[in-house]
Amino acid sequence: MEHTVSYLVLIPLLPLLGALLMGLMYLVSCKGKAFPEKIYGIIACIGPALTFILALKVYFGLKGLPEDSRYLVQDVFTWIKVGDLDISMGFFADPLSSLMLLFVTLIGTLIHVYSVGYMAKDENFGKFFAYLNLFLGSMLILVLGSSPVVMFVGWEGVGLCSYLLISYYSTETNNVIAGNKAFIVNRIGDLGFVLGMSLLFWAIGSGGFDYMSLRANAEQIGPGVGLAICLLLFVGATGKSAQIPLYVWLPDAMAGPTPVSALIHAATMVTAGVYMVARFSFIYAEVPAAGTVVAWIGILTALLAAIFGCFQRDIKKILAYSTVSQLGYMFAGVGVAAYSAGIFHVFTHAFFKALLFLGAGSVIYALHHEQDIWRMGGLKNKMPITYWTMLIGCLALAGCPPFSGFFSKDEILFMALASGHGGVWLVGVLVAAMTAFYTFRMFFVVFHGKPRDEHAYEHAHESPKVMTVPLIVLAVGACFAGYLNIPSIFGGHLGVSHWLAPSLTEHHPHVSVWLEVLAVATSIAAFGCGIFFAWKKFYVATAEEPFYTGLANFAYNKFMVDELYHYLLVVPYKLLGTAISKSIEPFVTDGPVKVVVWLYGALANAFKVVQVGYVRVYAIYMVIGLSVLSIFISRSLNL
Amino acid sequence: MLDFIIILPLLVVGAGAIALMLLASMENLSEGSTALVSIGIFAFAFAVQLMVSVSGNVAPYETAFSGMLTASTFTKVAGLIILACGLFSCMIAQTYFTQNKFSSPEFYSLMMFAASGMLLLTMAAELITLFISLEIMSLAIYVLVGYDRSRIKRSEAVLKYLMLGAFAGAFFTMGAALIYGGAGSTRFALISKYLATNSFLESPVLVAGTLLVIVAFLFKVAAFPFHAWVVDVYDGAPLPVTGFMATGVKTAIFAVFANFIVLDNGMKGVWVDYLFYVAVFTMFAGNLIAIGQNNLKRMLAASGIVHSGYLIIALVAVGTENFTGGVIIFYLAAYAAATLGVFTALAYLGGTDERRDSFDDFKGLAKVRPYTAAAITIFMLSMAGIPPTAGFMGKFYIITDAIRADQMLLAVLGIVSSILSMWYYLRLVIMMYFKEPEESFEVSGVSLAPVGTMILAVSVFAIGFYPVFL
């Protein structure tokens, strides 16, 4: 079989083995003398680097196959076999997963390298890299799993690692709370995913539960069930990819070390939801109504997060909200059935967002863990590499042509317009303007103007090479990743979309060139407006922190959504729990249980009497037993 | 030639036993080297058994020595388990005798004699052979139980075991005689042939004979109501012997029990109805006895009764057509690994005269010896049947088998019993982890048992991942 290969399993296995090895090394050395950081660093980077090479091998392997049957599979072993449910621990690579694979492994490797510098002299160095490798392995299982169940293993794995890494600095209570929040909110989403998966199995699972069988049987799903499946799966996606109403965990997740924010909360894990929707495009394509819901939730999330982003003062939180906002775009893309556009934005976003986070990490590192942008300023000359790479990242995020973000975002907005979702398009354009505004607000305040904290400014310095080299590589990616999918209006031929086409179920609407020109022109205008306002307001050397009042203050406080959730959900839930534990628990459930336990204990003590210890008594038991058996069997004799 | 290949492991162990008995006359033979030599012999025999098991693509059932012995994958794996039990029991003994000074080379020799009896028992396909192998095993075990003559507790144990064992042996001989009277042969193959043409229930002599034989088996595996001896004897016997009895004897008897019960479908059908009650009573009586115990060895003895109950469920559920015994052997392996694991740990925790014996003595062990406590916890969880241990998989296979054989009630009662058994298994875990130590005593001396504990702790998981060969 030309489609069966033997190296797919290695891709998740290599980082997982690294995690195991480093975890054991950390475990045995955590009380005594730690292993040198160099050893951990080499082990940590070698696995991801090898997976990148394997990812290239997968890509070229797929490329060598005819276009309509581009997939590779490997079944490692039968994992679960109960009734109709026959799940093999199998891996499946098609153009969609190969694209994900390429950037996840590339960016993952770069972030591992960067972390070696960023985390230097951390006392739990080994633990950090064990977690990081475990995360990458889980993400690769998620991407490569041959069925929703295997995907769910990775899905849970990244959730777990996210928890572990957010609360990595576990000496501070707030970090632990942030980790818990991420985990709990993700669990709510996971419930939706599990329900959706179960429903999918109930609907068409008997014909095989791997993607290829599901895709072949997708037409048998009724419209109602299809809608339910899509929406439940989307609940899972809102948890993992931080959409309304479950986006609240992501900004708090910035409590983790900055490379973690870059890897997990920007480039890879949060894109899992988008990937999942694209992976199930064969179901979503059947139910346009579900797509509309996804698109609107996505674009509204983008709007909300953009509003919050304009008022934040923590550099990482600004980036976090920009991530939520960009994820919103991606969902808008997959929602309007432009799956390849959504995935393409995932791809470009991974580069520039990782770049921005690592750049922010470089700034934070230089200023000795200062994250408040209103205490930075004028860093342009002190940190030239960080400055120029960040500039590229910001331009890409803001959607400035010809950087990568422009092409992907524009493609989504154009597809929204072309597929008749005018409202989504309009909000999208508004958000584009706001994105440019808040991105450059941050950029100008951090790098231009006069230093606001003289002391920190004096000690600021450019980061070591191990951190700047990944920045430069990512900056190159952020510049040029967009050229892989140039639309025809600019003389391109949508390379990525064509590459992805066999994996997705999507139709390209044919629209007039003028509509496309309109879309592009509006996008550029929106970008221009945004950056102009930011320049006007914050480029001046003396720009000071504005004092927020009224609606702005409300936005600064994130519309009190966290508080709303707290009082609307958490507090009543806790009250209910307390009420149950004080009334029902001791009287209704505990009582009978305790009585049963006591009775059984008493019975056991009574039974102990039988064990008298006299051999003659034991012999009598035997005789009685034999007699009883004899009596019964003699009655069943058939004479 | 094939005949001898089948009994090759038996020959290795038997020759080892005789050689060691002769070597014992040399005065300068040290205790430690005897232990090492016997561990080596068991390991070698295990390797031989392994090669016998994997080599040769033989029919599922082959007979040897004119139908006296039978060999199948079932008996071969049972042999592997028995030899592994012998190996780990020798490790236990090595450590145990660094603290307790009543060892001599003959001890290990007797262990090997017992093991060769067990190996023969698994393969026995004829009633006289069965009886002889049963006696080879039992006599060696009797001597081992009372090996420490200086202690009255041991003598009491051996006396109880010997008297009741003789009782059961008499049942067996009587049963064998009646079966010969009824079927005209002592060979399993011919009995099966006879039953194929004659109805089981129309031959009272045969019914009475099988009843007596089965009672003898039930006695040896401590099934209700023939279980009463087991708690006193396990408690009284020296630790290595208890470990060996609990695992090796049980494996051997269940192997031959299964081989016997599947002789004929009609006969099995009759006995299933009675074994049903035996299984239920065995499980629940064992649980009640175990809950009442404060001594760890007595608790393990009582829990052994419960495990016998599960294995009887497995017997009830086996099909006579294409019998493989995979479920039974899997459970036996899981049980043996967990039980021997606890005993290896007890060997180096126990101290002189098995001082650490009650639940209270294990208070706070997790603080003093975290790895051992973790290993013991694994063994307890496996016995209680918590995933992902081998014990869980074993119970899972037994319960699903019972459901497949339309024994739904038995399956449910098995699950209930499994829940009840957590009472005493988790009690030990609670003692180790959630109580403060009252008095701690360190046991010193170089010993092999900790190695055994760790190997077994790993194998509890490894066996769990190994699928049953159905």
XYZ file of N, CA, C and O in Angstrom, chain A residues 97-190:
376
model
N -3.431 18.278 7.512
C -2.578 18.039 8.674
C -1.115 18.291 8.343
O -0.350 18.666 9.222
N -0.728 18.110 7.081
C 0.681 18.361 6.781
C 1.015 19.841 6.908
O 2.085 20.195 7.385
N 0.062 20.692 6.529
C 0.314 22.130 6.690
C 0.439 22.481 8.168
O 1.370 23.183 8.589
N -0.525 21.958 8.973
C -0.468 22.193 10.415
C 0.859 21.685 10.972
O 1.521 22.346 11.761
N 1.215 20.493 10.522
C 2.430 19.834 11.001
C 3.652 20.709 10.752
O 4.494 20.895 11.627
N 3.724 21.271 9.542
C 4.903 22.045 9.176
C 5.080 23.226 10.107
O 6.153 23.430 10.667
N 4.011 23.999 10.301
C 4.272 25.199 11.109
C 4.327 24.888 12.591
O 5.077 25.517 13.330
N 3.570 23.866 13.050
C 3.643 23.525 14.474
C 5.054 23.072 14.830
O 5.633 23.517 15.823
N 5.637 22.209 13.986
C 6.978 21.725 14.331
C 8.019 22.818 14.156
O 8.919 22.959 14.976
N 7.875 23.629 13.106
C 8.874 24.683 12.889
C 8.843 25.691 14.030
O 9.864 25.995 14.653
N 7.645 26.190 14.314
C 7.540 27.209 15.358
C 7.841 26.605 16.711
O 8.497 27.214 17.560
N 7.387 25.349 16.906
C 7.694 24.667 18.162
C 9.199 24.575 18.386
O 9.696 24.867 19.476
N 9.915 24.205 17.344
C 11.364 24.088 17.478
C 11.981 25.436 17.823
O 12.811 25.546 18.733
N 11.556 26.471 17.095
C 12.132 27.799 17.353
C 11.858 28.233 18.787
O 12.726 28.797 19.457
N 10.659 27.944 19.268
C 10.329 28.385 20.624
C 11.121 27.585 21.645
O 11.535 28.115 22.680
N 11.370 26.312 21.344
C 12.215 25.537 22.252
C 13.608 26.161 22.344
O 14.162 26.307 23.429
N 14.135 26.522 21.191
C 15.472 27.123 21.187
C 15.460 28.430 21.988
O 16.316 28.663 22.845
N 14.461 29.240 21.710
C 14.337 30.528 22.403
C 14.247 30.327 23.905
O 14.857 31.045 24.691
N 13.445 29.307 24.313
C 13.232 29.079 25.738
C 14.522 28.732 26.456
O 14.675 29.051 27.630
N 15.440 28.058 25.737
C 16.704 27.724 26.386
C 17.350 28.997 26.913
O 17.912 29.026 28.010
N 17.251 30.083 26.135
C 17.783 31.348 26.607
C 16.885 31.997 27.649
O 17.354 32.446 28.688
N 15.591 32.001 27.382
C 14.679 32.740 28.255
C 14.607 32.116 29.636
O 14.508 32.820 30.633
N 14.624 30.778 29.700
C 14.437 30.122 30.983
C 15.755 29.854 31.704
O 15.773 29.180 32.733
N 16.872 30.355 31.157
C 18.169 30.068 31.770
C 18.142 30.430 33.249
O 17.541 31.414 33.657
N 18.783 29.604 34.019
C 18.912 29.776 35.473
C 17.593 29.605 36.218
O 17.494 29.936 37.389
N 16.588 29.102 35.551
C 15.366 28.767 36.276
C 15.627 27.487 37.065
O 16.268 26.571 36.568
N 15.103 27.425 38.278
C 15.489 26.261 39.098
C 14.798 24.974 38.636
O 15.279 23.883 38.919
N 13.684 25.105 37.946
C 13.014 23.897 37.462
C 13.147 23.751 35.950
O 12.211 23.385 35.262
N 14.337 24.063 35.477
C 14.612 24.055 34.038
C 14.149 22.748 33.379
O 13.454 22.756 32.365
N 14.509 21.625 34.008
C 14.184 20.326 33.412
C 12.697 20.105 33.331
O 12.156 19.630 32.323
N 11.994 20.489 34.391
C 10.543 20.296 34.418
C 9.890 21.094 33.301
O 9.011 20.607 32.595
N 10.345 22.320 33.122
C 9.764 23.180 32.098
C 9.859 22.536 30.723
O 8.875 22.462 29.983
N 11.028 22.003 30.414
C 11.180 21.443 29.069
C 10.473 20.103 28.922
O 10.030 19.748 27.833
N 10.356 19.386 30.042
C 9.564 18.151 29.978
C 8.121 18.493 29.603
O 7.517 17.881 28.721
N 7.579 19.525 30.246
C 6.204 19.956 29.938
C 6.095 20.435 28.496
O 5.138 20.127 27.785
N 7.102 21.209 28.089
C 7.036 21.809 26.754
C 7.052 20.723 25.674
O 6.291 20.767 24.712
N 7.916 19.715 25.887
C 7.948 18.610 24.936
C 6.645 17.816 24.965
O 6.140 17.379 23.938
N 6.125 17.627 26.167
C 4.855 16.917 26.297
C 3.769 17.667 25.550
O 2.931 17.079 24.848
N 3.807 18.981 25.660
C 2.814 19.781 24.950
C 2.919 19.575 23.448
O 1.918 19.335 22.763
N 4.152 19.660 22.955
C 4.318 19.539 21.501
C 3.856 18.157 21.030
O 3.173 18.035 20.000
N 4.199 17.120 21.819
C 3.763 15.770 21.463
C 2.246 15.676 21.417
O 1.675 15.107 20.476
N 1.572 16.268 22.406
C 0.108 16.212 22.435
C -0.482 16.928 21.234
O -1.427 16.454 20.598
N 0.107 18.088 20.918
C -0.399 18.859 19.788
C -0.262 18.048 18.495
O -1.153 18.054 17.636
N 0.838 17.315 18.396
C 1.048 16.539 17.173
C 0.096 15.353 17.112
O -0.351 14.966 16.026
N -0.236 14.791 18.273
C -1.264 13.729 18.277
C -2.584 14.314 17.803
O -3.300 13.724 16.993
N -2.879 15.514 18.308
C -4.130 16.171 17.926
C -4.198 16.349 16.411
O -5.224 16.094 15.786
N -3.096 16.784 15.844
C -3.100 17.083 14.415
C -3.115 15.805 13.589
O -3.770 15.732 12.553
N -2.398 14.791 14.078
C -2.197 13.604 13.252
C -3.179 12.473 13.523
O -3.195 11.506 12.781
N -3.961 12.567 14.595
C -4.847 11.462 14.947
C -5.732 11.053 13.779
O -6.208 11.891 13.010
N -5.944 9.753 13.649
C -6.702 9.285 12.484
C -8.194 9.270 12.750
O -8.977 9.001 11.853
N -8.601 9.523 13.980
C -10.030 9.535 14.281
C -10.278 10.586 15.348
O -9.349 11.024 16.024
N -11.544 11.010 15.521
C -11.825 12.015 16.544
C -11.371 11.594 17.927
O -10.986 12.433 18.738
N -11.374 10.281 18.185
C -11.001 9.841 19.527
C -9.517 10.049 19.773
O -9.101 10.509 20.841
N -8.709 9.727 18.770
C -7.272 9.957 18.930
C -7.003 11.455 19.013
O -6.171 11.916 19.791
N -7.744 12.210 18.221
C -7.608 13.661 18.297
C -7.911 14.142 19.708
O -7.236 15.015 20.244
N -8.900 13.504 20.330
C -9.299 13.918 21.671
C -8.173 13.676 22.676
O -8.037 14.431 23.638
N -7.371 12.631 22.450
C -6.236 12.394 23.337
C -5.311 13.601 23.319
O -4.908 14.131 24.357
N -4.989 14.065 22.097
C -4.142 15.238 21.991
C -4.837 16.482 22.529
O -4.230 17.323 23.180
N -6.117 16.555 22.272
C -6.944 17.686 22.713
C -6.846 17.836 24.231
O -6.641 18.920 24.759
N -6.998 16.710 24.943
C -6.885 16.726 26.393
C -5.443 16.980 26.817
O -5.186 17.652 27.812
N -4.522 16.400 26.040
C -3.106 16.558 26.391
C -2.687 18.015 26.366
O -2.034 18.490 27.291
N -3.089 18.748 25.324
C -2.691 20.154 25.286
C -3.381 20.920 26.407
O -2.801 21.840 26.991
N -4.610 20.518 26.752
C -5.294 21.177 27.870
C -4.517 20.987 29.155
O -4.303 21.931 29.917
N -4.071 19.768 29.373
C -3.316 19.467 30.586
C -2.019 20.267 30.626
O -1.694 20.901 31.630
N -1.281 20.256 29.505
C 0.004 20.954 29.490
C -0.195 22.443 29.676
O 0.611 23.112 30.316
N -1.288 22.935 29.101
C -1.592 24.340 29.267
C -1.742 24.666 30.752
O -1.161 25.622 31.263
N -2.469 23.808 31.444
C -2.649 23.999 32.891
C -1.302 23.978 33.597
O -0.998 24.836 34.431
N -0.491 22.971 33.261
C 0.787 22.816 33.956
C 1.681 24.020 33.722
O 2.392 24.472 34.613
N 1.643 24.551 32.481
C 2.583 25.609 32.147
C 2.080 26.986 32.575
O 2.882 27.857 32.876
N 0.767 27.171 32.601
C 0.263 28.468 33.064
C 0.610 28.639 34.533
O 1.051 29.691 34.978
N 0.418 27.567 35.310
C 0.733 27.689 36.742
C 2.170 27.285 37.014
O 2.488 26.824 38.098
N 3.027 27.484 36.007
C 4.409 27.029 36.174
C 5.104 27.756 37.316
O 5.816 27.152 38.103
N 4.907 29.056 37.392
C 5.479 29.780 38.546
C 4.521 29.603 39.708
O 3.776 30.518 40.074
N 4.531 28.414 40.284
C 3.424 28.060 41.177
C 3.576 28.647 42.561
O 2.765 28.377 43.436
N 4.595 29.456 42.787
C 4.708 30.033 44.119
C 3.730 31.193 44.303
O 3.484 31.602 45.421
N 3.193 31.697 43.207
C 2.234 32.798 43.352
C 0.817 32.303 43.139
O 0.522 31.618 42.168
N -0.043 32.685 44.067
C -1.413 32.176 44.038
C -2.118 32.505 42.737
O -2.820 31.671 42.172
N -1.908 33.741 42.258
C -2.649 34.171 41.068
C -2.360 33.286 39.864
O -3.253 33.003 39.075
N -1.113 32.851 39.750
C -0.763 31.994 38.614
C -1.495 30.667 38.698
O -1.966 30.133 37.699
N -1.576 30.150 39.919
C -2.260 28.866 40.089
C -3.742 29.024 39.771
O -4.345 28.169 39.105
N -4.300 30.147 40.211
C -5.717 30.383 39.916
C -5.924 30.486 38.412
O -6.870 29.920 37.854
N -4.993 31.175 37.732
C -5.114 31.295 36.268
C -5.055 29.925 35.613
O -5.819 29.623 34.686
N -4.156 29.068 36.122
C -4.053 27.716 35.580
C -5.347 26.956 35.784
O -5.865 26.311 34.864
N -5.897 27.050 36.984
C -7.166 26.366 37.263
C -8.258 26.868 36.344
O -9.059 26.088 35.830
N -8.280 28.187 36.166
C -9.332 28.777 35.340
C -9.244 28.223 33.918
O -10.255 27.791 33.348
N -8.025 28.213 33.390
C -7.854 27.693 32.031
C -8.338 26.256 31.960
O -9.044 25.863 31.027
N -7.977 25.481 32.951
C -8.317 24.069 32.910
C -9.827 23.869 32.998
O -10.414 23.108 32.219
N -10.455 24.594 33.933
C -11.894 24.390 34.144
C -12.673 24.855 32.921
O -13.571 24.155 32.432
N -12.309 26.035 32.403
C -13.031 26.542 31.232
C -12.851 25.595 30.047
O -13.798 25.289 29.317
N -11.630 25.082 29.918
C -11.395 24.122 28.843
C -12.221 22.856 29.016
O -12.668 22.254 28.050
N -12.385 22.462 30.261
C -13.167 21.250 30.507
C -14.617 21.439 30.047
O -15.231 20.497 29.546
N -15.126 22.646 30.261
C -16.506 22.888 29.818
C -16.589 22.694 28.322
O -17.487 22.032 27.800
N -15.587 23.253 27.619
C -15.553 23.062 26.178
C -15.408 21.592 25.809
O -16.083 21.095 24.908
N -14.549 20.888 26.560
C -14.309 19.477 26.251
C -15.588 18.665 26.351
O -15.788 17.713 25.593
